[in-house]
């Protein structure tokens, strides 16, 4: 995941030319679409899920089976980055693969082999009190430092990964002998994470620990962002659980996490870790809730369904408020989240887009991954992307990562694991609730939620 650093990458002449050509092609595509039947909702969802799943199936790092941090179809990677795999993004990928198996998009026997490969690879790589680093080298299993001092355990990325462990375990635990063996491997990996170590004997969880720099990063996870799942899993661990006060005093800031602020008449409910009061990037409404079902989930601080619906609607209304002065934003073109971005010189960078950090760039994952919260609006966006902007946005692993229609239409013809995974999983949760059901049925998750005084009514 790239939400703690910015990568400035060169946008090649080929890419820019591709954008120009795509603009001309779109007119022809629109004319043709008028003479052919449109996809039904089910066909559209099948098409987007299946194509996006290729990121984790066809384009995974071959030695490890893990999700690459990024996939550039043109092969133009910074340094030798194509072998870098992401732990958090691979957790999203595990859940996406389960959805793919259930939908029949990938063969069951081949999927089981892939799950086995991933489990064995992770079991062989360095761990830091049970936690994995943010990045690994998929060929060697060695640590790929995310930053100078970020070269050890990353408990947040590990929590995204562990969310996937539990989903795979629950999916296979009552299956064949081979399936039960895979479930047991992921169960072992999950239970070996020392969540309580990452409290540093304080009332809260610290994001990083390094054997070389120890706690020098000094980043306690507190206030609202993408990390709720970290606390939930830390409370759920059978052998290494945190105490409840780490959640209430650390994450919830002794109750100060709540707010009475509103945006576009929607209560924000929790104070997001942003400058203003219009909510953070939309991935905050996705990453923790791929397995953790916000529908019917509440605690003393929030109703998490209302929280995420309001967050999405604020993001939508913000885009509409800019539509009159923007070619990019419209009723069917919105969504601000972390993704590649358009720099002022038309090169490609990375940033966490939000109302506080608006560059006129829409990330397809933002609205699509919000489909459980805003189904009609998200489906309208998906259809616009697929039917009206197909030549600009559709690629070998689904919709490209980000685009802007300001001036010369621009697209980042690249992909990120953290953006592709939530689309597959949240579409599945909208369609069947499969991933939510698997995660929430885990006994230790239910106990962890009770420990933190959550209420869950399905």
PDB file of N, CA, C and O in Angstrom, residues 57-132:
ATOM      1  N   UNK A  57      -5.057 -13.205 -10.218  1.00  0.00           N
ATOM      2  CA  UNK A  57      -4.972 -14.555 -10.759  1.00  0.00           C
ATOM      3  C   UNK A  57      -3.954 -14.628 -11.893  1.00  0.00           C
ATOM      4  O   UNK A  57      -2.945 -15.320 -11.795  1.00  0.00           O
ATOM      5  N   UNK A  58      -4.180 -13.898 -12.940  1.00  0.00           N
ATOM      6  CA  UNK A  58      -3.289 -13.961 -14.104  1.00  0.00           C
ATOM      7  C   UNK A  58      -1.999 -13.179 -13.910  1.00  0.00           C
ATOM      8  O   UNK A  58      -0.958 -13.551 -14.463  1.00  0.00           O
ATOM      9  N   UNK A  59      -2.060 -12.085 -13.160  1.00  0.00           N
ATOM     10  CA  UNK A  59      -0.919 -11.168 -13.084  1.00  0.00           C
ATOM     11  C   UNK A  59      -0.250 -11.164 -11.715  1.00  0.00           C
ATOM     12  O   UNK A  59       0.521 -10.269 -11.390  1.00  0.00           O
ATOM     13  N   UNK A  60      -0.516 -12.180 -10.900  1.00  0.00           N
ATOM     14  CA  UNK A  60       0.150 -12.309  -9.606  1.00  0.00           C
ATOM     15  C   UNK A  60       1.633 -12.587  -9.813  1.00  0.00           C
ATOM     16  O   UNK A  60       2.067 -13.048 -10.882  1.00  0.00           O
ATOM     17  N   UNK A  61       2.429 -12.325  -8.801  1.00  0.00           N
ATOM     18  CA  UNK A  61       3.859 -12.650  -8.858  1.00  0.00           C
ATOM     19  C   UNK A  61       3.979 -14.172  -8.897  1.00  0.00           C
ATOM     20  O   UNK A  61       3.446 -14.857  -8.022  1.00  0.00           O
ATOM     21  N   UNK A  62       4.677 -14.738  -9.876  1.00  0.00           N
ATOM     22  CA  UNK A  62       4.584 -16.188 -10.114  1.00  0.00           C
ATOM     23  C   UNK A  62       5.212 -17.066  -9.047  1.00  0.00           C
ATOM     24  O   UNK A  62       4.699 -18.159  -8.767  1.00  0.00           O
ATOM     25  N   UNK A  63       6.304 -16.663  -8.458  1.00  0.00           N
ATOM     26  CA  UNK A  63       6.980 -17.530  -7.489  1.00  0.00           C
ATOM     27  C   UNK A  63       6.190 -17.666  -6.198  1.00  0.00           C
ATOM     28  O   UNK A  63       6.047 -18.759  -5.654  1.00  0.00           O
ATOM     29  N   UNK A  64       5.656 -16.551  -5.710  1.00  0.00           N
ATOM     30  CA  UNK A  64       4.967 -16.529  -4.417  1.00  0.00           C
ATOM     31  C   UNK A  64       3.464 -16.726  -4.520  1.00  0.00           C
ATOM     32  O   UNK A  64       2.819 -17.142  -3.555  1.00  0.00           O
ATOM     33  N   UNK A  65       2.904 -16.399  -5.678  1.00  0.00           N
ATOM     34  CA  UNK A  65       1.454 -16.389  -5.832  1.00  0.00           C
ATOM     35  C   UNK A  65       0.803 -15.158  -5.228  1.00  0.00           C
ATOM     36  O   UNK A  65      -0.409 -14.984  -5.318  1.00  0.00           O
ATOM     37  N   UNK A  66       1.617 -14.298  -4.629  1.00  0.00           N
ATOM     38  CA  UNK A  66       1.115 -13.097  -3.948  1.00  0.00           C
ATOM     39  C   UNK A  66       0.756 -12.007  -4.959  1.00  0.00           C
ATOM     40  O   UNK A  66       1.129 -12.059  -6.129  1.00  0.00           O
ATOM     41  N   UNK A  67       0.034 -11.010  -4.462  1.00  0.00           N
ATOM     42  CA  UNK A  67      -0.319  -9.871  -5.311  1.00  0.00           C
ATOM     43  C   UNK A  67       0.870  -8.938  -5.455  1.00  0.00           C
ATOM     44  O   UNK A  67       1.494  -8.543  -4.464  1.00  0.00           O
ATOM     45  N   UNK A  68       1.182  -8.597  -6.689  1.00  0.00           N
ATOM     46  CA  UNK A  68       2.197  -7.558  -6.904  1.00  0.00           C
ATOM     47  C   UNK A  68       1.697  -6.255  -6.284  1.00  0.00           C
ATOM     48  O   UNK A  68       0.499  -5.979  -6.276  1.00  0.00           O
ATOM     49  N   UNK A  69       2.624  -5.452  -5.810  1.00  0.00           N
ATOM     50  CA  UNK A  69       2.239  -4.121  -5.328  1.00  0.00           C
ATOM     51  C   UNK A  69       1.554  -3.338  -6.432  1.00  0.00           C
ATOM     52  O   UNK A  69       0.546  -2.677  -6.210  1.00  0.00           O
ATOM     53  N   UNK A  70       2.101  -3.437  -7.641  1.00  0.00           N
ATOM     54  CA  UNK A  70       1.547  -2.728  -8.792  1.00  0.00           C
ATOM     55  C   UNK A  70       1.716  -3.586 -10.037  1.00  0.00           C
ATOM     56  O   UNK A  70       2.596  -4.444 -10.098  1.00  0.00           O
ATOM     57  N   UNK A  71       0.875  -3.365 -11.008  1.00  0.00           N
ATOM     58  CA  UNK A  71       0.995  -4.041 -12.296  1.00  0.00           C
ATOM     59  C   UNK A  71       0.922  -2.999 -13.390  1.00  0.00           C
ATOM     60  O   UNK A  71      -0.052  -2.261 -13.504  1.00  0.00           O
ATOM     61  N   UNK A  72       1.993  -2.914 -14.181  1.00  0.00           N
ATOM     62  CA  UNK A  72       2.057  -1.999 -15.315  1.00  0.00           C
ATOM     63  C   UNK A  72       2.031  -2.831 -16.598  1.00  0.00           C
ATOM     64  O   UNK A  72       3.009  -3.512 -16.919  1.00  0.00           O
ATOM     65  N   UNK A  73       0.916  -2.832 -17.314  1.00  0.00           N
ATOM     66  CA  UNK A  73       0.824  -3.675 -18.516  1.00  0.00           C
ATOM     67  C   UNK A  73       1.907  -3.420 -19.548  1.00  0.00           C
ATOM     68  O   UNK A  73       2.262  -4.326 -20.308  1.00  0.00           O
ATOM     69  N   UNK A  74       2.450  -2.183 -19.579  1.00  0.00           N
ATOM     70  CA  UNK A  74       3.492  -1.893 -20.560  1.00  0.00           C
ATOM     71  C   UNK A  74       4.868  -2.376 -20.113  1.00  0.00           C
ATOM     72  O   UNK A  74       5.852  -2.238 -20.854  1.00  0.00           O
ATOM     73  N   UNK A  75       4.968  -2.938 -18.901  1.00  0.00           N
ATOM     74  CA  UNK A  75       6.242  -3.450 -18.414  1.00  0.00           C
ATOM     75  C   UNK A  75       7.201  -2.395 -17.912  1.00  0.00           C
ATOM     76  O   UNK A  75       8.329  -2.718 -17.527  1.00  0.00           O
ATOM     77  N   UNK A  76       6.774  -1.147 -17.890  1.00  0.00           N
ATOM     78  CA  UNK A  76       7.645  -0.053 -17.463  1.00  0.00           C
ATOM     79  C   UNK A  76       7.485   0.176 -15.958  1.00  0.00           C
ATOM     80  O   UNK A  76       6.628   0.922 -15.520  1.00  0.00           O
ATOM     81  N   UNK A  77       8.328  -0.494 -15.160  1.00  0.00           N
ATOM     82  CA  UNK A  77       8.270  -0.390 -13.712  1.00  0.00           C
ATOM     83  C   UNK A  77       9.393   0.495 -13.196  1.00  0.00           C
ATOM     84  O   UNK A  77      10.488   0.525 -13.785  1.00  0.00           O
ATOM     85  N   UNK A  78       9.167   1.216 -12.094  1.00  0.00           N
ATOM     86  CA  UNK A  78      10.270   1.933 -11.460  1.00  0.00           C
ATOM     87  C   UNK A  78      11.248   0.935 -10.859  1.00  0.00           C
ATOM     88  O   UNK A  78      10.835  -0.039 -10.222  1.00  0.00           O
ATOM     89  N   UNK A  79      12.550   1.151 -11.108  1.00  0.00           N
ATOM     90  CA  UNK A  79      13.597   0.245 -10.627  1.00  0.00           C
ATOM     91  C   UNK A  79      13.269  -1.173 -11.102  1.00  0.00           C
ATOM     92  O   UNK A  79      13.005  -1.394 -12.269  1.00  0.00           O
ATOM     93  N   UNK A  80      13.275  -2.137 -10.185  1.00  0.00           N
ATOM     94  CA  UNK A  80      12.908  -3.507 -10.553  1.00  0.00           C
ATOM     95  C   UNK A  80      11.702  -3.920  -9.727  1.00  0.00           C
ATOM     96  O   UNK A  80      11.657  -4.990  -9.126  1.00  0.00           O
ATOM     97  N   UNK A  81      10.692  -3.051  -9.717  1.00  0.00           N
ATOM     98  CA  UNK A  81       9.575  -3.177  -8.794  1.00  0.00           C
ATOM     99  C   UNK A  81       8.601  -4.299  -9.112  1.00  0.00           C
ATOM    100  O   UNK A  81       7.721  -4.581  -8.306  1.00  0.00           O
ATOM    101  N   UNK A  82       8.716  -4.936 -10.259  1.00  0.00           N
ATOM    102  CA  UNK A  82       7.701  -5.915 -10.627  1.00  0.00           C
ATOM    103  C   UNK A  82       7.733  -7.158  -9.742  1.00  0.00           C
ATOM    104  O   UNK A  82       6.787  -7.945  -9.750  1.00  0.00           O
ATOM    105  N   UNK A  83       8.810  -7.337  -8.969  1.00  0.00           N
ATOM    106  CA  UNK A  83       8.886  -8.491  -8.070  1.00  0.00           C
ATOM    107  C   UNK A  83       8.424  -8.151  -6.652  1.00  0.00           C
ATOM    108  O   UNK A  83       8.381  -9.030  -5.798  1.00  0.00           O
ATOM    109  N   UNK A  84       8.082  -6.889  -6.408  1.00  0.00           N
ATOM    110  CA  UNK A  84       7.639  -6.485  -5.074  1.00  0.00           C
ATOM    111  C   UNK A  84       6.186  -6.910  -4.874  1.00  0.00           C
ATOM    112  O   UNK A  84       5.312  -6.600  -5.690  1.00  0.00           O
ATOM    113  N   UNK A  85       5.931  -7.634  -3.791  1.00  0.00           N
ATOM    114  CA  UNK A  85       4.567  -8.040  -3.468  1.00  0.00           C
ATOM    115  C   UNK A  85       4.132  -7.331  -2.194  1.00  0.00           C
ATOM    116  O   UNK A  85       4.940  -6.946  -1.353  1.00  0.00           O
ATOM    117  N   UNK A  86       2.837  -7.140  -2.075  1.00  0.00           N
ATOM    118  CA  UNK A  86       2.259  -6.414  -0.958  1.00  0.00           C
ATOM    119  C   UNK A  86       1.516  -7.358  -0.031  1.00  0.00           C
ATOM    120  O   UNK A  86       0.730  -8.191  -0.493  1.00  0.00           O
ATOM    121  N   UNK A  87       1.751  -7.228   1.266  1.00  0.00           N
ATOM    122  CA  UNK A  87       1.067  -8.109   2.206  1.00  0.00           C
ATOM    123  C   UNK A  87      -0.404  -7.714   2.349  1.00  0.00           C
ATOM    124  O   UNK A  87      -1.294  -8.553   2.252  1.00  0.00           O
ATOM    125  N   UNK A  88      -0.666  -6.422   2.568  1.00  0.00           N
ATOM    126  CA  UNK A  88      -2.059  -5.985   2.707  1.00  0.00           C
ATOM    127  C   UNK A  88      -2.857  -6.237   1.447  1.00  0.00           C
ATOM    128  O   UNK A  88      -3.977  -6.768   1.490  1.00  0.00           O
ATOM    129  N   UNK A  89      -2.289  -5.879   0.291  1.00  0.00           N
ATOM    130  CA  UNK A  89      -2.972  -6.107  -0.980  1.00  0.00           C
ATOM    131  C   UNK A  89      -3.194  -7.579  -1.252  1.00  0.00           C
ATOM    132  O   UNK A  89      -4.189  -7.968  -1.881  1.00  0.00           O
ATOM    133  N   UNK A  90      -2.297  -8.429  -0.765  1.00  0.00           N
ATOM    134  CA  UNK A  90      -2.483  -9.871  -0.925  1.00  0.00           C
ATOM    135  C   UNK A  90      -3.623 -10.376  -0.050  1.00  0.00           C
ATOM    136  O   UNK A  90      -4.315 -11.335  -0.409  1.00  0.00           O
ATOM    137  N   UNK A  91      -3.822  -9.739   1.107  1.00  0.00           N
ATOM    138  CA  UNK A  91      -4.990 -10.078   1.923  1.00  0.00           C
ATOM    139  C   UNK A  91      -6.279  -9.789   1.176  1.00  0.00           C
ATOM    140  O   UNK A  91      -7.225 -10.593   1.190  1.00  0.00           O
ATOM    141  N   UNK A  92      -6.316  -8.640   0.491  1.00  0.00           N
ATOM    142  CA  UNK A  92      -7.481  -8.321  -0.337  1.00  0.00           C
ATOM    143  C   UNK A  92      -7.622  -9.362  -1.445  1.00  0.00           C
ATOM    144  O   UNK A  92      -8.735  -9.778  -1.793  1.00  0.00           O
ATOM    145  N   UNK A  93      -6.467  -9.766  -1.998  1.00  0.00           N
ATOM    146  CA  UNK A  93      -6.480 -10.748  -3.072  1.00  0.00           C
ATOM    147  C   UNK A  93      -6.995 -12.107  -2.632  1.00  0.00           C
ATOM    148  O   UNK A  93      -7.695 -12.792  -3.385  1.00  0.00           O
ATOM    149  N   UNK A  94      -6.665 -12.511  -1.412  1.00  0.00           N
ATOM    150  CA  UNK A  94      -7.183 -13.787  -0.903  1.00  0.00           C
ATOM    151  C   UNK A  94      -8.705 -13.791  -0.890  1.00  0.00           C
ATOM    152  O   UNK A  94      -9.349 -14.759  -1.308  1.00  0.00           O
ATOM    153  N   UNK A  95      -9.279 -12.689  -0.438  1.00  0.00           N
ATOM    154  CA  UNK A  95     -10.744 -12.588  -0.397  1.00  0.00           C
ATOM    155  C   UNK A  95     -11.320 -12.536  -1.808  1.00  0.00           C
ATOM    156  O   UNK A  95     -12.375 -13.124  -2.084  1.00  0.00           O
ATOM    157  N   UNK A  96     -10.625 -11.837  -2.703  1.00  0.00           N
ATOM    158  CA  UNK A  96     -11.079 -11.759  -4.096  1.00  0.00           C
ATOM    159  C   UNK A  96     -11.054 -13.138  -4.751  1.00  0.00           C
ATOM    160  O   UNK A  96     -11.964 -13.502  -5.505  1.00  0.00           O
ATOM    161  N   UNK A  97     -10.019 -13.930  -4.463  1.00  0.00           N
ATOM    162  CA  UNK A  97      -9.922 -15.273  -5.040  1.00  0.00           C
ATOM    163  C   UNK A  97     -11.043 -16.177  -4.530  1.00  0.00           C
ATOM    164  O   UNK A  97     -11.587 -16.986  -5.292  1.00  0.00           O
ATOM    165  N   UNK A  98     -11.387 -16.034  -3.256  1.00  0.00           N
ATOM    166  CA  UNK A  98     -12.523 -16.820  -2.729  1.00  0.00           C
ATOM    167  C   UNK A  98     -13.797 -16.476  -3.495  1.00  0.00           C
ATOM    168  O   UNK A  98     -14.563 -17.365  -3.885  1.00  0.00           O
ATOM    169  N   UNK A  99     -14.006 -15.169  -3.727  1.00  0.00           N
ATOM    170  CA  UNK A  99     -15.182 -14.766  -4.513  1.00  0.00           C
ATOM    171  C   UNK A  99     -15.115 -15.355  -5.921  1.00  0.00           C
ATOM    172  O   UNK A  99     -16.127 -15.798  -6.471  1.00  0.00           O
ATOM    173  N   UNK A 100     -13.905 -15.366  -6.504  1.00  0.00           N
ATOM    174  CA  UNK A 100     -13.737 -15.912  -7.839  1.00  0.00           C
ATOM    175  C   UNK A 100     -14.024 -17.405  -7.915  1.00  0.00           C
ATOM    176  O   UNK A 100     -14.623 -17.886  -8.884  1.00  0.00           O
ATOM    177  N   UNK A 101     -13.618 -18.148  -6.901  1.00  0.00           N
ATOM    178  CA  UNK A 101     -13.916 -19.582  -6.845  1.00  0.00           C
ATOM    179  C   UNK A 101     -15.415 -19.797  -6.756  1.00  0.00           C
ATOM    180  O   UNK A 101     -16.004 -20.612  -7.478  1.00  0.00           O
ATOM    181  N   UNK A 102     -16.058 -19.069  -5.852  1.00  0.00           N
ATOM    182  CA  UNK A 102     -17.501 -19.231  -5.638  1.00  0.00           C
ATOM    183  C   UNK A 102     -18.291 -18.891  -6.893  1.00  0.00           C
ATOM    184  O   UNK A 102     -19.316 -19.512  -7.184  1.00  0.00           O
ATOM    185  N   UNK A 103     -17.816 -17.895  -7.650  1.00  0.00           N
ATOM    186  CA  UNK A 103     -18.502 -17.478  -8.886  1.00  0.00           C
ATOM    187  C   UNK A 103     -18.163 -18.376 -10.072  1.00  0.00           C
ATOM    188  O   UNK A 103     -18.764 -18.246 -11.144  1.00  0.00           O
ATOM    189  N   UNK A 104     -17.178 -19.247  -9.914  1.00  0.00           N
ATOM    190  CA  UNK A 104     -16.763 -20.087 -11.032  1.00  0.00           C
ATOM    191  C   UNK A 104     -15.867 -19.370 -12.024  1.00  0.00           C
ATOM    192  O   UNK A 104     -15.685 -19.843 -13.151  1.00  0.00           O
ATOM    193  N   UNK A 105     -15.277 -18.260 -11.615  1.00  0.00           N
ATOM    194  CA  UNK A 105     -14.392 -17.511 -12.505  1.00  0.00           C
ATOM    195  C   UNK A 105     -13.014 -18.154 -12.604  1.00  0.00           C
ATOM    196  O   UNK A 105     -12.298 -17.942 -13.585  1.00  0.00           O
ATOM    197  N   UNK A 106     -12.618 -18.900 -11.582  1.00  0.00           N
ATOM    198  CA  UNK A 106     -11.340 -19.599 -11.594  1.00  0.00           C
ATOM    199  C   UNK A 106     -11.582 -21.038 -11.158  1.00  0.00           C
ATOM    200  O   UNK A 106     -12.470 -21.310 -10.350  1.00  0.00           O
ATOM    201  N   UNK A 107     -10.798 -21.987 -11.675  1.00  0.00           N
ATOM    202  CA  UNK A 107     -11.025 -23.409 -11.340  1.00  0.00           C
ATOM    203  C   UNK A 107     -10.744 -23.687  -9.864  1.00  0.00           C
ATOM    204  O   UNK A 107      -9.768 -23.194  -9.296  1.00  0.00           O
ATOM    205  N   UNK A 108     -11.566 -24.505  -9.255  1.00  0.00           N
ATOM    206  CA  UNK A 108     -11.423 -24.801  -7.829  1.00  0.00           C
ATOM    207  C   UNK A 108     -10.096 -25.474  -7.508  1.00  0.00           C
ATOM    208  O   UNK A 108      -9.444 -25.142  -6.509  1.00  0.00           O
ATOM    209  N   UNK A 109      -9.696 -26.440  -8.327  1.00  0.00           N
ATOM    210  CA  UNK A 109      -8.457 -27.164  -8.025  1.00  0.00           C
ATOM    211  C   UNK A 109      -7.246 -26.253  -8.176  1.00  0.00           C
ATOM    212  O   UNK A 109      -6.313 -26.294  -7.363  1.00  0.00           O
ATOM    213  N   UNK A 110      -7.257 -25.411  -9.191  1.00  0.00           N
ATOM    214  CA  UNK A 110      -6.148 -24.476  -9.391  1.00  0.00           C
ATOM    215  C   UNK A 110      -6.096 -23.435  -8.279  1.00  0.00           C
ATOM    216  O   UNK A 110      -5.017 -23.034  -7.834  1.00  0.00           O
ATOM    217  N   UNK A 111      -7.250 -23.002  -7.830  1.00  0.00           N
ATOM    218  CA  UNK A 111      -7.295 -22.019  -6.741  1.00  0.00           C
ATOM    219  C   UNK A 111      -6.710 -22.612  -5.465  1.00  0.00           C
ATOM    220  O   UNK A 111      -5.976 -21.936  -4.735  1.00  0.00           O
ATOM    221  N   UNK A 112      -6.998 -23.869  -5.193  1.00  0.00           N
ATOM    222  CA  UNK A 112      -6.472 -24.504  -3.984  1.00  0.00           C
ATOM    223  C   UNK A 112      -4.951 -24.582  -4.040  1.00  0.00           C
ATOM    224  O   UNK A 112      -4.265 -24.364  -3.027  1.00  0.00           O
ATOM    225  N   UNK A 113      -4.418 -24.862  -5.218  1.00  0.00           N
ATOM    226  CA  UNK A 113      -2.962 -24.875  -5.397  1.00  0.00           C
ATOM    227  C   UNK A 113      -2.388 -23.493  -5.126  1.00  0.00           C
ATOM    228  O   UNK A 113      -1.350 -23.343  -4.467  1.00  0.00           O
ATOM    229  N   UNK A 114      -3.069 -22.463  -5.607  1.00  0.00           N
ATOM    230  CA  UNK A 114      -2.599 -21.083  -5.391  1.00  0.00           C
ATOM    231  C   UNK A 114      -2.641 -20.722  -3.911  1.00  0.00           C
ATOM    232  O   UNK A 114      -1.691 -20.128  -3.386  1.00  0.00           O
ATOM    233  N   UNK A 115      -3.706 -21.056  -3.232  1.00  0.00           N
ATOM    234  CA  UNK A 115      -3.790 -20.763  -1.796  1.00  0.00           C
ATOM    235  C   UNK A 115      -2.668 -21.473  -1.038  1.00  0.00           C
ATOM    236  O   UNK A 115      -2.065 -20.902  -0.124  1.00  0.00           O
ATOM    237  N   UNK A 116      -2.394 -22.709  -1.416  1.00  0.00           N
ATOM    238  CA  UNK A 116      -1.302 -23.461  -0.794  1.00  0.00           C
ATOM    239  C   UNK A 116       0.029 -22.758  -0.990  1.00  0.00           C
ATOM    240  O   UNK A 116       0.837 -22.640  -0.062  1.00  0.00           O
ATOM    241  N   UNK A 117       0.260 -22.303  -2.210  1.00  0.00           N
ATOM    242  CA  UNK A 117       1.515 -21.621  -2.535  1.00  0.00           C
ATOM    243  C   UNK A 117       1.686 -20.356  -1.697  1.00  0.00           C
ATOM    244  O   UNK A 117       2.762 -20.094  -1.148  1.00  0.00           O
ATOM    245  N   UNK A 118       0.619 -19.565  -1.590  1.00  0.00           N
ATOM    246  CA  UNK A 118       0.684 -18.324  -0.830  1.00  0.00           C
ATOM    247  C   UNK A 118       0.958 -18.613   0.647  1.00  0.00           C
ATOM    248  O   UNK A 118       1.798 -17.961   1.280  1.00  0.00           O
ATOM    249  N   UNK A 119       0.252 -19.596   1.214  1.00  0.00           N
ATOM    250  CA  UNK A 119       0.447 -19.928   2.625  1.00  0.00           C
ATOM    251  C   UNK A 119       1.876 -20.390   2.892  1.00  0.00           C
ATOM    252  O   UNK A 119       2.504 -19.979   3.886  1.00  0.00           O
ATOM    253  N   UNK A 120       2.401 -21.240   2.024  1.00  0.00           N
ATOM    254  CA  UNK A 120       3.768 -21.737   2.210  1.00  0.00           C
ATOM    255  C   UNK A 120       4.782 -20.608   2.066  1.00  0.00           C
ATOM    256  O   UNK A 120       5.774 -20.557   2.815  1.00  0.00           O
ATOM    257  N   UNK A 121       4.558 -19.725   1.119  1.00  0.00           N
ATOM    258  CA  UNK A 121       5.471 -18.598   0.937  1.00  0.00           C
ATOM    259  C   UNK A 121       5.486 -17.721   2.190  1.00  0.00           C
ATOM    260  O   UNK A 121       6.557 -17.372   2.711  1.00  0.00           O
ATOM    261  N   UNK A 122       4.321 -17.367   2.686  1.00  0.00           N
ATOM    262  CA  UNK A 122       4.250 -16.496   3.862  1.00  0.00           C
ATOM    263  C   UNK A 122       4.842 -17.171   5.095  1.00  0.00           C
ATOM    264  O   UNK A 122       5.441 -16.508   5.952  1.00  0.00           O
ATOM    265  N   UNK A 123       4.704 -18.482   5.179  1.00  0.00           N
ATOM    266  CA  UNK A 123       5.256 -19.209   6.315  1.00  0.00           C
ATOM    267  C   UNK A 123       6.777 -19.214   6.293  1.00  0.00           C
ATOM    268  O   UNK A 123       7.417 -19.389   7.337  1.00  0.00           O
ATOM    269  N   UNK A 124       7.353 -18.995   5.113  1.00  0.00           N
ATOM    270  CA  UNK A 124       8.811 -19.049   4.968  1.00  0.00           C
ATOM    271  C   UNK A 124       9.482 -17.683   5.063  1.00  0.00           C
ATOM    272  O   UNK A 124      10.708 -17.592   5.069  1.00  0.00           O
ATOM    273  N   UNK A 125       8.695 -16.625   5.117  1.00  0.00           N
ATOM    274  CA  UNK A 125       9.268 -15.270   5.094  1.00  0.00           C
ATOM    275  C   UNK A 125       9.490 -14.746   6.507  1.00  0.00           C
ATOM    276  O   UNK A 125       8.901 -15.246   7.468  1.00  0.00           O
ATOM    277  N   UNK A 126      10.351 -13.734   6.671  1.00  0.00           N
ATOM    278  CA  UNK A 126      10.599 -13.174   8.004  1.00  0.00           C
ATOM    279  C   UNK A 126       9.335 -12.567   8.603  1.00  0.00           C
ATOM    280  O   UNK A 126       8.524 -11.963   7.908  1.00  0.00           O
ATOM    281  N   UNK A 127       9.174 -12.767   9.904  1.00  0.00           N
ATOM    282  CA  UNK A 127       8.088 -12.143  10.653  1.00  0.00           C
ATOM    283  C   UNK A 127       8.663 -11.462  11.885  1.00  0.00           C
ATOM    284  O   UNK A 127       9.711 -11.860  12.392  1.00  0.00           O
ATOM    285  N   UNK A 128       7.969 -10.466  12.334  1.00  0.00           N
ATOM    286  CA  UNK A 128       8.434  -9.662  13.449  1.00  0.00           C
ATOM    287  C   UNK A 128       7.371  -9.723  14.535  1.00  0.00           C
ATOM    288  O   UNK A 128       6.370  -9.029  14.467  1.00  0.00           O
ATOM    289  N   UNK A 129       7.598 -10.616  15.493  1.00  0.00           N
ATOM    290  CA  UNK A 129       6.579 -10.922  16.487  1.00  0.00           C
ATOM    291  C   UNK A 129       5.260 -11.270  15.791  1.00  0.00           C
ATOM    292  O   UNK A 129       4.195 -10.783  16.132  1.00  0.00           O
ATOM    293  N   UNK A 130       5.397 -12.101  14.776  1.00  0.00           N
ATOM    294  CA  UNK A 130       4.240 -12.629  14.064  1.00  0.00           C
ATOM    295  C   UNK A 130       3.716 -11.771  12.944  1.00  0.00           C
ATOM    296  O   UNK A 130       2.876 -12.225  12.156  1.00  0.00           O
ATOM    297  N   UNK A 131       4.185 -10.539  12.838  1.00  0.00           N
ATOM    298  CA  UNK A 131       3.686  -9.614  11.812  1.00  0.00           C
ATOM    299  C   UNK A 131       4.628  -9.587  10.616  1.00  0.00           C
ATOM    300  O   UNK A 131       5.844  -9.720  10.770  1.00  0.00           O
ATOM    301  N   UNK A 132       4.045  -9.383   9.452  1.00  0.00           N
ATOM    302  CA  UNK A 132       4.828  -9.266   8.231  1.00  0.00           C
ATOM    303  C   UNK A 132       5.157  -7.808   7.935  1.00  0.00           C
ATOM    304  O   UNK A 132       4.524  -6.881   8.456  1.00  0.00           O
TER     305      UNK A 132
END
